[in-house]
Structures are given as C-alpha cells and as structure tokens.
Amino acid sequence: MNKEQLVESARKMKQNAYVPYSKFPVGVALLLKDGTVTNGVNVENVSLGATNCAERTAIFTAVANGYKKGDFQAIAVAGDTVDFLPPCSICRQVLAEFCLPEMPVYLTNEKKEILELSLKELLPYAFTDLDM
Ligand code: THU
C-alpha cells in the first residue's frame, strides 16, 4: 500500500468516528510491516476525559492483535481541517512507545495535500526507555 492509499484509508475511516460532542472526526490508518492496515477513529464520551483519539485507537487495536514494537511501518492521520492535522501530544507519546523514530507520519488536510514527517520530527527528545 502506498502513501496515497494509506491516507485515503484514514480519510474514509472518519465516517466511523464517534464525535457527538466535538463534531471533529478523525480517521487513522496504520500500516504494519506485514502489509496489514489497522484503522482507528476517535471515540468520545459524555465524560470528555474518557475520549480516545483515533491514533491511540489504531495503535491499541494493533497491539491487541499481537503486533509489537518495530512492527509499525507508517501512519496516516486525516481530519476535516484546513491545516494538516497532527497527532496530539499524548498520542505522540504512545507512538514513541511502539514505533521507531524514523517511521513516516502522513498528515493531510481538506485539500487532500499530504505532509510527510518522521515521528522524530513530530516528537523530538522523546521520553523513551532511557539508559540509567
Ligand atoms: N483527536 C484525535 O482523535 N486525534 C488527534 O490527534 C487530535 C484530537 C480527537 C479527540 C476529540 O475527539 C476530537 O479530536 C477533538 O479534540
């Protein structure tokens, strides 16, 4: 699956987002190294802090299906935003737990442009399992 297809998969997923409170749908497509694609959407809750972002939904689903650190090849994030929609800071930290710093992160906007970053660019100086 190429970059454009992965972004399109993220875009399509937005229709499954559960967003009665924010009305801000987010869709994610996560490419695994074996070619599998795992998707995620944001799932909100009337207790707003219980909301789960689309990125974490996708990562947690992959982990639940047996994928491990190093199995992740790329991630695409899509919203209905004018600007490129980046993962929130909590999701960046979760990505850093399972994905390599060089992993490509594809962001898109309502014009369907794609901005490619590495996870390291999104989250420099990440807190990971540092040596002591
Ligand atoms: N959201 C995501 O799903 N991913 C992000 O990276 C940014 C924020 C969701 C959380 C909430 O449901 C809505 O977008 C508005 O913040």
Coordinates of C-alpha atoms and ligand atoms in Angstrom, one line a residue:
M1 CA 0.0 0.0 0.0
N2 CA 1.4 3.4 -1.0
K3 CA 1.2 6.7 0.9
E4 CA -1.8 8.0 -1.1
Q5 CA -3.7 4.7 -0.4
L6 CA -2.9 4.8 3.3
V7 CA -4.1 8.5 3.5
E8 CA -7.3 7.6 1.6
S9 CA -7.9 4.7 4.1
A10 CA -7.5 7.2 7.0
R11 CA -9.9 9.7 5.3
K12 CA -12.6 7.0 4.7
M13 CA -12.4 5.9 8.4
K14 CA -13.6 9.4 9.6
Q15 CA -17.2 8.3 8.9
N16 CA -17.0 5.8 11.8
A17 CA -15.7 8.4 14.3
Y18 CA -18.0 8.7 17.4
V19 CA -17.9 12.5 17.9
P20 CA -21.3 13.7 19.2
Y21 CA -19.6 16.3 21.4
S22 CA -16.8 17.9 19.3
K23 CA -18.2 17.1 15.9
F24 CA -14.5 16.7 14.9
P25 CA -14.0 13.4 13.2
V26 CA -10.5 11.9 12.9
G27 CA -9.5 8.8 11.0
V28 CA -6.3 6.9 11.1
A29 CA -4.7 4.2 9.0
L30 CA -1.7 2.3 10.5
L31 CA 0.4 0.2 8.1
L32 CA 2.1 -2.8 9.7
K33 CA 5.3 -4.2 8.2
D34 CA 3.4 -7.4 7.1
G35 CA 1.2 -5.3 4.9
T36 CA -1.8 -5.3 7.3
V37 CA -3.7 -2.0 7.8
T38 CA -5.3 -1.3 11.2
N39 CA -7.6 1.7 11.4
G40 CA -8.7 3.9 14.2
V41 CA -11.2 6.7 14.9
N42 CA -11.8 9.0 17.9
V43 CA -14.4 7.6 20.3
E44 CA -15.8 10.3 22.6
N45 CA -17.6 10.1 25.9
V46 CA -20.0 12.3 27.8
S47 CA -17.3 12.3 30.4
L48 CA -15.0 14.1 28.0
G49 CA -11.7 12.9 29.5
A50 CA -12.7 9.4 28.7
T51 CA -12.3 10.2 25.0
N52 CA -9.8 8.1 23.0
C53 CA -8.1 9.7 20.0
A54 CA -8.0 8.0 16.6
E55 CA -4.3 7.4 16.7
R56 CA -4.4 5.6 20.1
T57 CA -7.4 3.5 18.9
A58 CA -5.3 2.3 15.9
I59 CA -2.2 1.6 18.0
F60 CA -4.1 -0.2 20.8
T61 CA -6.0 -2.3 18.2
A62 CA -2.8 -3.4 16.6
V63 CA -1.3 -4.3 19.9
A64 CA -4.4 -6.2 20.9
N65 CA -4.0 -8.1 17.6
G66 CA -0.4 -9.2 18.6
Y67 CA 1.7 -6.6 16.9
K68 CA 4.8 -5.4 18.8
K69 CA 7.3 -2.6 18.9
G70 CA 9.1 -2.5 15.5
D71 CA 6.1 -3.9 13.5
F72 CA 4.8 -0.5 12.5
Q73 CA 5.7 0.9 9.1
A74 CA 3.7 4.2 8.7
I75 CA 0.7 6.0 10.0
A76 CA -1.7 8.4 8.2
V77 CA -4.0 10.9 10.1
A78 CA -7.0 12.6 8.5
G79 CA -9.5 15.2 9.7
D80 CA -11.8 17.8 8.1
T81 CA -9.3 20.5 8.8
V82 CA -8.0 23.3 6.6
D83 CA -4.5 22.8 8.0
F84 CA -2.6 19.5 8.3
L85 CA -4.0 17.6 11.4
P86 CA -1.2 16.4 13.6
P87 CA -1.5 13.8 16.5
C88 CA -2.0 15.3 19.9
S89 CA 0.9 15.1 22.4
I90 CA -0.5 12.1 24.3
C91 CA -0.8 10.2 21.0
R92 CA 2.8 11.2 20.1
Q93 CA 4.0 9.7 23.3
V94 CA 2.1 6.5 22.6
L95 CA 3.5 6.3 19.1
A96 CA 7.0 6.7 20.5
E97 CA 6.4 3.7 22.7
F98 CA 5.8 1.3 19.7
C99 CA 7.2 3.0 16.6
L100 CA 10.8 3.8 15.5
P101 CA 11.8 7.5 15.4
E102 CA 12.3 7.2 11.6
M103 CA 8.7 6.0 11.0
P104 CA 6.8 8.2 8.5
V105 CA 3.8 10.0 9.7
Y106 CA 1.5 11.3 6.9
L107 CA -0.7 14.3 7.7
T108 CA -3.4 15.5 5.4
N109 CA -5.8 18.5 5.1
E110 CA -9.1 19.2 3.4
K111 CA -7.3 20.0 0.1
K112 CA -6.0 16.4 0.2
E113 CA -2.4 17.5 0.3
I114 CA 0.0 15.3 2.2
L115 CA 2.7 16.4 4.6
E116 CA 5.2 13.7 5.4
L117 CA 7.1 13.9 8.7
S118 CA 9.1 11.4 10.7
L119 CA 7.9 10.5 14.2
K120 CA 11.2 12.1 15.5
E121 CA 10.3 15.4 13.8
L122 CA 6.9 15.3 15.5
L123 CA 8.3 14.4 18.9
P124 CA 12.0 15.4 19.3
Y125 CA 13.7 14.5 22.5
A126 CA 11.1 11.8 23.2
F127 CA 10.9 10.3 26.6
T128 CA 11.6 6.6 26.0
D129 CA 13.4 3.8 27.8
L130 CA 16.5 5.8 28.5
D131 CA 19.6 4.2 29.9
M132 CA 20.4 4.7 33.6
Ligands
THU1 N1 -8.4 13.9 18.3 C1 -7.9 12.8 17.7 O1 -8.6 11.8 17.5 N2 -6.6 12.9 17.3 C2 -5.8 13.9 17.5 O2 -4.6 13.8 17.3 C3 -6.4 15.2 17.9 C4 -7.6 15.1 18.6 C5 -9.8 14.0 18.7 C6 -10.1 14.0 20.2 C7 -11.5 14.6 20.2 O3 -12.5 13.5 20.0 C8 -11.6 15.5 19.0 O4 -10.5 15.1 18.2 C9 -11.4 17.0 19.3 O5 -10.3 17.2 20.1

